[in-house]
């Protein structure tokens, strides 16, 4: 019997599980995919928003500002890449200026530190490549960037290191209230738990309905992105937003914590919550609008394009409540969900405590997780000390990102363990460079197969039917 | 820090060829650094024949061609390190590399030859719309799975791009029992060698769809199909011509990019057209003592030409190490739009030189002229030239007297 079952292995579920693992509670995380961080947590703008967007008094505003304040320390504890690069919302005409000024007032009311409107000259000094047509900007020095899937993986790994269990390929099909506990079913397994926390992202409305709560719905909003080579990572230093519209914050251009340049997202509501395809029109829009903000975005240096689906709730605000006893909804966590995640976890813990759950601190709780990127950033002497102990660190597997065999093996052996190529990619950056795994993926398949002691041809890209090879040569038949 | 006369980055055909040429010119203190677990570079996985016709007058497979060089490297005891990745090269020729035995180490070289080869353009560079399932590989990655690992990436195949690796893989996958439904080529002509179109597609009745591209990718987990479309003269897809082809595999053969990330760390000037270093007739880059040859310099059609270029770079590096010199000059080479580039881009010494170049389109009955001002220095007539086939013009040293520019232009007759 678990005390707590968190449904959803995204950044929200991960942060909640980690926070709750600091108490004497038996916790599990259920994730329907083959790995954690497979939904919106792996495909978003990677921004820690300062907190000037959400309406004053909303849960979004409150948790965003608080989450943004907590993020730096949490990233340090979890060894996650984080950079305080500041955000700019640029305006092109007098209407935009009015919006920028309104945003500034809202930011101040929300408690965002240091937010102010700057003129063309100061903007140009901060960002020389900004479009000549920009006349003003909102400057939010507390805006930051983070690696979102790394944060998700690290928070779940840390929760596991502190005793939480992770069930992958566990797609919840039903939840039964057995009076003093719930039984949570998948097609193959069932789990008994006193509390359920519904952090199921796009599918949190379906999960809520399983316990009779149909007070909200969640729909998917497509966001397409184009990621550019590290060569372009210094084109801008701040995260550059357009003045927002009601569909979102528009196309942004931002460096990433790994030194690439990210542009996007588009914003289209779609029916199919599993449709993560990009569209020709969407990618064209990203290219067009980025070019309006920044001069000379070199799209010839694109290394990949992708689509993320935001979980947009029907209430306009985050939906965090207890519709019945021992069941918590954490739903409709669209932007600024990543920024808010640490504060959402804190808020949920408080909600549970208020509901009467005994929350005794776990004396063995260790908030730290060793950074996965430590080796890459080490000096030659430090690297050699590590290579002397384990020679696999001297052998480079991913050429483009210089990732060693030692780093890949360590990732494969660290909670939560990856079982597929994309899982290794998100943990190590191997295959994430300019050749996109062209050279290294055959070797990584081998490392995975050896470590998991499974046949080479059974390794997948991301679970399910996504096998990399269909069989041995001389066997295939068309 | 260990001092070495000549460090060669890459142990493929270019690196081995350069090492042997430098050895034959008297250099003994040589070290080849190779990132793979064997010498030979990409030739290791090129198990088809057709290599060596120019160089050896016979048809060899890739591994056989590579072995001719590796055997000599071993006989002459030229040192090499395998599984060794170079991480950085400075313009002062300090090389930082890593491997499992030596850890991270640094070398001070007197001369460096860049021979890192090239990589394939990936799907991401094309921004094809649709899903991101398994089943999409660059042709070379699929070649590695099939030829080196012994696994089949898929059974029903569409190939985008008619570069030579794509053509070779069309045949290879067919021979392994897969069905290749089509090879789509964005351009109105193939970038591959004519003999490969014949032997790899026509002989197996695989349709080559010129002026076609893949516009959408379908399938959530494994690839389920692609939508292709004809493109207009501006290479824009024509919506009415969209056609769905069910398949589980898409191979991309959409261009090769010289791998010059290390050259950039050494502040080597790159040519915007070749994506390789700007070099003189000796294949010396604009950083003194750093040379380049093979596909890292510009993408070659045949390994035989890589070997030819490696000879030049190896000999020149030896001459640099020994301080030998010929009479200096400084001639800048330029081209019209029809000739896209030349290698070398500069001539700095008066000696016989062969200028290699590639054309921008298919042209018939052409005269290629090298002129300096009004003066015609050299010319050559060809019935047909195509972007997929590298051309060359050889100039005698005495033609280089009294000129400081040399402009190459193509005239259609």
GROMACS .gro file of C-alpha atoms in nm, chain B residues 3-374:
model
  372
  481UNK     CA    1   5.643   1.748  -2.933
  482UNK     CA    2   5.566   1.581  -3.265
  483UNK     CA    3   5.663   1.688  -3.614
  484UNK     CA    4   5.341   1.591  -3.785
  485UNK     CA    5   5.004   1.514  -3.631
  486UNK     CA    6   4.730   1.391  -3.866
  487UNK     CA    7   4.371   1.422  -3.747
  488UNK     CA    8   4.183   1.128  -3.894
  489UNK     CA    9   4.290   0.781  -4.010
  490UNK     CA   10   4.065   0.743  -4.312
  491UNK     CA   11   4.193   0.741  -4.669
  492UNK     CA   12   4.293   1.109  -4.649
  493UNK     CA   13   4.482   1.076  -4.321
  494UNK     CA   14   4.660   0.753  -4.415
  495UNK     CA   15   4.746   0.883  -4.761
  496UNK     CA   16   4.888   1.203  -4.616
  497UNK     CA   17   5.088   1.011  -4.356
  498UNK     CA   18   5.243   0.787  -4.621
  499UNK     CA   19   5.327   1.081  -4.848
  500UNK     CA   20   5.493   1.264  -4.561
  501UNK     CA   21   5.681   0.948  -4.465
  502UNK     CA   22   5.805   0.902  -4.821
  503UNK     CA   23   5.922   1.264  -4.816
  504UNK     CA   24   6.136   1.188  -4.512
  505UNK     CA   25   5.920   1.270  -4.210
  506UNK     CA   26   5.945   0.997  -3.944
  507UNK     CA   27   5.796   1.162  -3.637
  508UNK     CA   28   5.428   1.123  -3.731
  509UNK     CA   29   5.117   1.043  -3.528
  510UNK     CA   30   4.772   0.965  -3.673
  511UNK     CA   31   4.480   1.023  -3.434
  512UNK     CA   32   4.169   0.823  -3.528
  513UNK     CA   33   3.837   0.844  -3.341
  514UNK     CA   34   3.706   0.508  -3.460
  515UNK     CA   35   3.825   0.166  -3.342
  516UNK     CA   36   3.998   0.092  -3.673
  517UNK     CA   37   4.175   0.277  -3.952
  518UNK     CA   38   3.993   0.325  -4.281
  519UNK     CA   39   3.728   0.583  -4.202
  520UNK     CA   40   3.400   0.550  -4.385
  521UNK     CA   41   3.553   0.301  -4.633
  522UNK     CA   42   3.513   0.033  -4.366
  523UNK     CA   43   3.138   0.026  -4.424
  524UNK     CA   44   3.154   0.076  -4.804
  525UNK     CA   45   3.159  -0.293  -4.893
  526UNK     CA   46   3.055  -0.232  -5.254
  527UNK     CA   47   3.315  -0.219  -5.530
  528UNK     CA   48   3.419   0.059  -5.763
  529UNK     CA   49   3.701   0.206  -5.558
  530UNK     CA   50   4.052   0.243  -5.695
  531UNK     CA   51   3.988   0.250  -6.073
  532UNK     CA   52   4.195   0.567  -6.112
  533UNK     CA   53   4.448   0.496  -5.841
  534UNK     CA   54   4.518   0.127  -5.893
  535UNK     CA   55   4.353   0.052  -6.227
  536UNK     CA   56   4.129  -0.211  -6.068
  537UNK     CA   57   3.798  -0.229  -5.890
  538UNK     CA   58   3.829  -0.268  -5.515
  539UNK     CA   59   3.578  -0.266  -5.231
  540UNK     CA   60   3.607   0.008  -4.968
  541UNK     CA   61   3.777  -0.212  -4.709
  542UNK     CA   62   4.019  -0.343  -4.974
  543UNK     CA   63   4.108   0.009  -5.080
  544UNK     CA   64   4.162   0.113  -4.719
  545UNK     CA   65   4.373  -0.195  -4.651
  546UNK     CA   66   4.617  -0.101  -4.931
  547UNK     CA   67   4.697   0.208  -4.727
  548UNK     CA   68   4.671   0.056  -4.382
  549UNK     CA   69   4.914  -0.220  -4.483
  550UNK     CA   70   5.173   0.041  -4.583
  551UNK     CA   71   5.111   0.242  -4.266
  552UNK     CA   72   5.181  -0.073  -4.064
  553UNK     CA   73   5.483  -0.178  -4.273
  554UNK     CA   74   5.641   0.162  -4.231
  555UNK     CA   75   5.556   0.161  -3.860
  556UNK     CA   76   5.379   0.495  -3.876
  557UNK     CA   77   5.230   0.538  -3.528
  558UNK     CA   78   4.855   0.578  -3.489
  559UNK     CA   79   4.614   0.592  -3.195
  560UNK     CA   80   4.265   0.445  -3.233
  561UNK     CA   81   3.950   0.533  -3.035
  562UNK     CA   82   4.112   0.871  -2.987
  563UNK     CA   83   3.903   1.184  -3.021
  564UNK     CA   84   4.061   1.521  -3.080
  565UNK     CA   85   3.878   1.781  -2.873
  566UNK     CA   86   4.065   2.096  -2.966
  567UNK     CA   87   4.336   2.234  -3.194
  568UNK     CA   88   4.484   2.577  -3.137
  569UNK     CA   89   4.631   2.798  -3.409
  570UNK     CA   90   4.969   2.732  -3.239
  571UNK     CA   91   4.910   2.365  -3.321
  572UNK     CA   92   4.854   2.242  -2.968
  573UNK     CA   93   4.623   1.941  -2.994
  574UNK     CA   94   4.404   1.820  -2.708
  575UNK     CA   95   4.272   1.467  -2.744
  576UNK     CA   96   4.127   1.190  -2.532
  577UNK     CA   97   4.116   0.814  -2.524
  578UNK     CA   98   4.061   0.543  -2.267
  579UNK     CA   99   4.430   0.457  -2.222
  580UNK     CA  100   4.596   0.797  -2.210
  581UNK     CA  101   4.307   1.005  -2.079
  582UNK     CA  102   4.299   1.366  -2.194
  583UNK     CA  103   4.640   1.464  -2.334
  584UNK     CA  104   4.803   1.744  -2.527
  585UNK     CA  105   5.055   1.744  -2.809
  586UNK     CA  106   5.258   2.024  -2.965
  587UNK     CA  107   5.281   1.964  -3.340
  588UNK     CA  108   5.510   2.134  -3.588
  589UNK     CA  109   5.259   2.066  -3.863
  590UNK     CA  110   4.902   1.941  -3.858
  591UNK     CA  111   4.703   1.778  -4.137
  592UNK     CA  112   4.325   1.799  -4.099
  593UNK     CA  113   4.167   1.482  -4.241
  594UNK     CA  114   3.845   1.450  -4.041
  595UNK     CA  115   3.617   1.374  -4.335
  596UNK     CA  116   3.255   1.478  -4.351
  597UNK     CA  117   2.919   1.399  -4.200
  598UNK     CA  118   2.573   1.360  -4.348
  599UNK     CA  119   2.307   1.626  -4.330
  600UNK     CA  120   2.036   1.508  -4.091
  601UNK     CA  121   1.657   1.533  -4.107
  602UNK     CA  122   1.660   1.833  -3.876
  603UNK     CA  123   1.842   2.044  -4.130
  604UNK     CA  124   1.554   1.996  -4.374
  605UNK     CA  125   1.265   2.082  -4.138
  606UNK     CA  126   1.034   1.825  -4.295
  607UNK     CA  127   0.690   1.853  -4.135
  608UNK     CA  128   0.522   1.566  -3.955
  609UNK     CA  129   0.595   1.327  -3.672
  610UNK     CA  130   0.927   1.209  -3.533
  611UNK     CA  131   0.902   0.830  -3.535
  612UNK     CA  132   1.177   0.567  -3.547
  613UNK     CA  133   1.267   0.457  -3.897
  614UNK     CA  134   1.437   0.771  -4.031
  615UNK     CA  135   1.810   0.738  -4.082
  616UNK     CA  136   2.079   0.906  -4.280
  617UNK     CA  137   2.188   0.666  -4.552
  618UNK     CA  138   2.531   0.624  -4.396
  619UNK     CA  139   2.385   0.532  -4.057
  620UNK     CA  140   2.170   0.267  -4.225
  621UNK     CA  141   2.479   0.148  -4.409
  622UNK     CA  142   2.656   0.106  -4.078
  623UNK     CA  143   2.367  -0.094  -3.930
  624UNK     CA  144   2.348  -0.323  -4.232
  625UNK     CA  145   2.713  -0.365  -4.327
  626UNK     CA  146   2.896  -0.342  -3.995
  627UNK     CA  147   2.640  -0.441  -3.735
  628UNK     CA  148   2.438  -0.690  -3.940
  629UNK     CA  149   2.095  -0.548  -3.863
  630UNK     CA  150   1.816  -0.430  -4.088
  631UNK     CA  151   1.676  -0.083  -4.016
  632UNK     CA  152   1.357  -0.164  -4.210
  633UNK     CA  153   1.188  -0.347  -4.494
  634UNK     CA  154   0.993  -0.093  -4.696
  635UNK     CA  155   1.210   0.196  -4.792
  636UNK     CA  156   1.188   0.541  -4.946
  637UNK     CA  157   1.510   0.730  -5.006
  638UNK     CA  158   1.528   1.108  -5.016
  639UNK     CA  159   1.825   1.241  -5.208
  640UNK     CA  160   2.017   1.074  -5.485
  641UNK     CA  161   2.366   1.129  -5.355
  642UNK     CA  162   2.596   0.832  -5.401
  643UNK     CA  163   2.539   0.686  -5.054
  644UNK     CA  164   2.163   0.697  -5.112
  645UNK     CA  165   2.201   0.515  -5.445
  646UNK     CA  166   2.437   0.257  -5.299
  647UNK     CA  167   2.194   0.197  -5.010
  648UNK     CA  168   1.901   0.156  -5.251
  649UNK     CA  169   2.084  -0.143  -5.397
  650UNK     CA  170   2.213  -0.267  -5.063
  651UNK     CA  171   1.869  -0.269  -4.898
  652UNK     CA  172   1.723  -0.443  -5.205
  653UNK     CA  173   1.991  -0.713  -5.193
  654UNK     CA  174   1.912  -0.764  -4.825
  655UNK     CA  175   1.548  -0.832  -4.906
  656UNK     CA  176   1.393  -0.491  -4.852
  657UNK     CA  177   1.168  -0.319  -5.105
  658UNK     CA  178   1.286   0.027  -5.212
  659UNK     CA  179   0.978   0.208  -5.338
  660UNK     CA  180   1.138   0.524  -5.471
  661UNK     CA  181   1.438   0.753  -5.464
  662UNK     CA  182   1.323   1.117  -5.455
  663UNK     CA  183   1.556   1.392  -5.569
  664UNK     CA  184   1.474   1.758  -5.510
  665UNK     CA  185   1.683   1.874  -5.805
  666UNK     CA  186   1.600   1.803  -6.171
  667UNK     CA  187   1.920   1.593  -6.189
  668UNK     CA  188   2.091   1.344  -5.962
  669UNK     CA  189   2.392   1.445  -5.756
  670UNK     CA  190   2.527   1.091  -5.777
  671UNK     CA  191   2.761   0.930  -6.026
  672UNK     CA  192   2.605   0.816  -6.353
  673UNK     CA  193   2.737   0.463  -6.301
  674UNK     CA  194   2.559   0.441  -5.965
  675UNK     CA  195   2.224   0.544  -6.117
  676UNK     CA  196   2.269   0.263  -6.369
  677UNK     CA  197   2.398  -0.009  -6.137
  678UNK     CA  198   2.203   0.071  -5.821
  679UNK     CA  199   1.865   0.193  -5.947
  680UNK     CA  200   1.805   0.099  -6.311
  681UNK     CA  201   1.939  -0.255  -6.270
  682UNK     CA  202   1.688  -0.310  -5.989
  683UNK     CA  203   1.394  -0.116  -6.139
  684UNK     CA  204   1.395   0.134  -5.855
  685UNK     CA  205   1.221   0.454  -5.970
  686UNK     CA  206   1.422   0.777  -5.948
  687UNK     CA  207   1.178   1.064  -5.903
  688UNK     CA  208   1.358   1.382  -6.004
  689UNK     CA  209   1.219   1.718  -5.882
  690UNK     CA  210   1.044   1.541  -5.595
  691UNK     CA  211   1.076   1.576  -5.222
  692UNK     CA  212   0.927   1.439  -4.901
  693UNK     CA  213   0.680   1.691  -4.759
  694UNK     CA  214   0.539   1.504  -4.462
  695UNK     CA  215   0.635   1.219  -4.232
  696UNK     CA  216   0.366   0.992  -4.085
  697UNK     CA  217   0.356   0.744  -3.797
  698UNK     CA  218   0.367   0.796  -3.423
  699UNK     CA  219   0.610   0.528  -3.309
  700UNK     CA  220   0.760   0.364  -3.618
  701UNK     CA  221   0.743   0.535  -3.957
  702UNK     CA  222   0.423   0.439  -4.140
  703UNK     CA  223   0.456   0.639  -4.457
  704UNK     CA  224   0.573   0.956  -4.627
  705UNK     CA  225   0.396   1.207  -4.846
  706UNK     CA  226   0.603   1.308  -5.143
  707UNK     CA  227   0.537   1.584  -5.395
  708UNK     CA  228   0.680   1.722  -5.716
  709UNK     CA  229   0.853   2.059  -5.678
  710UNK     CA  230   0.835   2.358  -5.911
  711UNK     CA  231   1.136   2.538  -6.058
  712UNK     CA  232   1.185   2.723  -5.726
  713UNK     CA  233   1.195   2.387  -5.547
  714UNK     CA  234   0.857   2.452  -5.382
  715UNK     CA  235   0.628   2.150  -5.346
  716UNK     CA  236   0.322   2.152  -5.576
  717UNK     CA  237   0.023   2.058  -5.352
  718UNK     CA  238  -0.178   1.882  -5.627
  719UNK     CA  239   0.107   1.636  -5.682
  720UNK     CA  240   0.110   1.505  -5.323
  721UNK     CA  241   0.135   1.127  -5.309
  722UNK     CA  242   0.135   0.900  -5.004
  723UNK     CA  243   0.381   0.610  -5.000
  724UNK     CA  244   0.346   0.358  -4.716
  725UNK     CA  245   0.692   0.265  -4.584
  726UNK     CA  246   0.866   0.185  -4.255
  727UNK     CA  247   1.200   0.340  -4.343
  728UNK     CA  248   1.314   0.674  -4.483
  729UNK     CA  249   1.679   0.707  -4.572
  730UNK     CA  250   1.826   1.052  -4.621
  731UNK     CA  251   2.106   1.118  -4.863
  732UNK     CA  252   2.075   1.492  -4.873
  733UNK     CA  253   2.427   1.617  -4.867
  734UNK     CA  254   2.759   1.586  -4.694
  735UNK     CA  255   2.910   1.852  -4.473
  736UNK     CA  256   3.286   1.870  -4.411
  737UNK     CA  257   3.344   1.828  -4.037
  738UNK     CA  258   3.532   2.147  -3.962
  739UNK     CA  259   3.442   2.210  -3.599
  740UNK     CA  260   3.807   2.147  -3.501
  741UNK     CA  261   3.934   2.366  -3.785
  742UNK     CA  262   3.728   2.649  -3.635
  743UNK     CA  263   3.893   2.605  -3.296
  744UNK     CA  264   4.226   2.654  -3.475
  745UNK     CA  265   4.095   2.974  -3.641
  746UNK     CA  266   4.126   2.822  -3.988
  747UNK     CA  267   3.941   3.034  -4.247
  748UNK     CA  268   3.659   2.843  -4.413
  749UNK     CA  269   3.518   2.876  -4.764
  750UNK     CA  270   3.144   2.949  -4.756
  751UNK     CA  271   3.081   2.732  -5.061
  752UNK     CA  272   3.289   2.422  -4.985
  753UNK     CA  273   3.241   2.445  -4.607
  754UNK     CA  274   3.607   2.342  -4.595
  755UNK     CA  275   3.923   2.539  -4.535
  756UNK     CA  276   4.054   2.798  -4.778
  757UNK     CA  277   4.380   2.646  -4.901
  758UNK     CA  278   4.669   2.709  -5.137
  759UNK     CA  279   4.813   2.465  -5.393
  760UNK     CA  280   4.991   2.281  -5.109
  761UNK     CA  281   4.659   2.234  -4.923
  762UNK     CA  282   4.795   2.463  -4.656
  763UNK     CA  283   4.519   2.657  -4.480
  764UNK     CA  284   4.552   3.021  -4.391
  765UNK     CA  285   4.700   2.911  -4.056
  766UNK     CA  286   5.067   2.838  -4.126
  767UNK     CA  287   5.157   2.473  -4.080
  768UNK     CA  288   4.799   2.349  -4.078
  769UNK     CA  289   4.705   2.153  -4.390
  770UNK     CA  290   4.379   1.988  -4.497
  771UNK     CA  291   4.287   1.714  -4.741
  772UNK     CA  292   4.003   1.480  -4.828
  773UNK     CA  293   3.637   1.532  -4.755
  774UNK     CA  294   3.708   1.774  -4.471
  775UNK     CA  295   3.838   2.013  -4.736
  776UNK     CA  296   3.567   1.958  -4.997
  777UNK     CA  297   3.345   1.661  -5.064
  778UNK     CA  298   3.495   1.432  -5.329
  779UNK     CA  299   3.315   1.195  -5.565
  780UNK     CA  300   3.580   0.926  -5.556
  781UNK     CA  301   3.826   0.816  -5.292
  782UNK     CA  302   4.091   0.804  -5.564
  783UNK     CA  303   4.082   1.184  -5.574
  784UNK     CA  304   4.101   1.198  -5.195
  785UNK     CA  305   4.422   0.997  -5.213
  786UNK     CA  306   4.558   1.231  -5.477
  787UNK     CA  307   4.489   1.527  -5.253
  788UNK     CA  308   4.636   1.349  -4.951
  789UNK     CA  309   4.963   1.304  -5.143
  790UNK     CA  310   4.982   1.678  -5.198
  791UNK     CA  311   4.906   1.761  -4.833
  792UNK     CA  312   5.152   1.502  -4.700
  793UNK     CA  313   5.438   1.613  -4.926
  794UNK     CA  314   5.369   1.978  -4.853
  795UNK     CA  315   5.360   1.922  -4.478
  796UNK     CA  316   5.699   1.749  -4.510
  797UNK     CA  317   5.839   2.042  -4.706
  798UNK     CA  318   5.703   2.278  -4.439
  799UNK     CA  319   5.863   2.075  -4.160
  800UNK     CA  320   6.198   2.068  -4.341
  801UNK     CA  321   6.174   2.438  -4.429
  802UNK     CA  322   6.190   2.379  -4.804
  803UNK     CA  323   6.044   2.641  -5.029
  804UNK     CA  324   5.979   2.725  -5.391
  805UNK     CA  325   5.945   3.067  -5.550
  806UNK     CA  326   5.659   3.262  -5.399
  807UNK     CA  327   5.368   3.433  -5.571
  808UNK     CA  328   5.019   3.527  -5.464
  809UNK     CA  329   4.738   3.453  -5.703
  810UNK     CA  330   4.378   3.468  -5.584
  811UNK     CA  331   4.143   3.233  -5.766
  812UNK     CA  332   3.785   3.337  -5.835
  813UNK     CA  333   3.489   3.186  -6.020
  814UNK     CA  334   3.174   3.292  -6.199
  815UNK     CA  335   2.842   3.159  -6.068
  816UNK     CA  336   2.843   2.860  -6.303
  817UNK     CA  337   3.160   2.731  -6.146
  818UNK     CA  338   3.078   2.718  -5.776
  819UNK     CA  339   3.424   2.692  -5.628
  820UNK     CA  340   3.784   2.599  -5.685
  821UNK     CA  341   4.028   2.410  -5.470
  822UNK     CA  342   4.283   2.550  -5.415
  823UNK     CA  343   4.145   2.899  -5.364
  824UNK     CA  344   4.493   3.060  -5.375
  825UNK     CA  345   4.823   2.989  -5.544
  826UNK     CA  346   5.122   3.096  -5.333
  827UNK     CA  347   5.409   2.911  -5.500
  828UNK     CA  348   5.510   2.880  -5.862
  829UNK     CA  349   5.480   2.513  -5.940
  830UNK     CA  350   5.256   2.295  -6.152
  831UNK     CA  351   4.910   2.296  -6.006
  832UNK     CA  352   4.582   2.115  -6.074
  833UNK     CA  353   4.276   2.321  -5.994
  834UNK     CA  354   3.967   2.123  -5.897
  835UNK     CA  355   3.620   2.266  -5.928
  836UNK     CA  356   3.252   2.187  -5.926
  837UNK     CA  357   2.979   2.338  -6.148
  838UNK     CA  358   2.643   2.470  -6.031
  839UNK     CA  359   2.415   2.296  -6.281
  840UNK     CA  360   2.419   2.052  -6.572
  841UNK     CA  361   2.572   2.226  -6.877
  842UNK     CA  362   2.643   2.087  -7.224
  843UNK     CA  363   2.917   2.169  -7.476
  844UNK     CA  364   3.111   2.396  -7.249
  845UNK     CA  365   3.444   2.573  -7.252
  846UNK     CA  366   3.602   2.635  -6.915
  847UNK     CA  367   3.844   2.922  -6.919
  848UNK     CA  368   4.094   3.051  -6.667
  849UNK     CA  369   4.169   3.416  -6.735
  850UNK     CA  370   4.376   3.689  -6.580
  851UNK     CA  371   4.237   4.024  -6.688
  852UNK     CA  372   4.203   3.989  -7.066
   0.00000   0.00000   0.00000
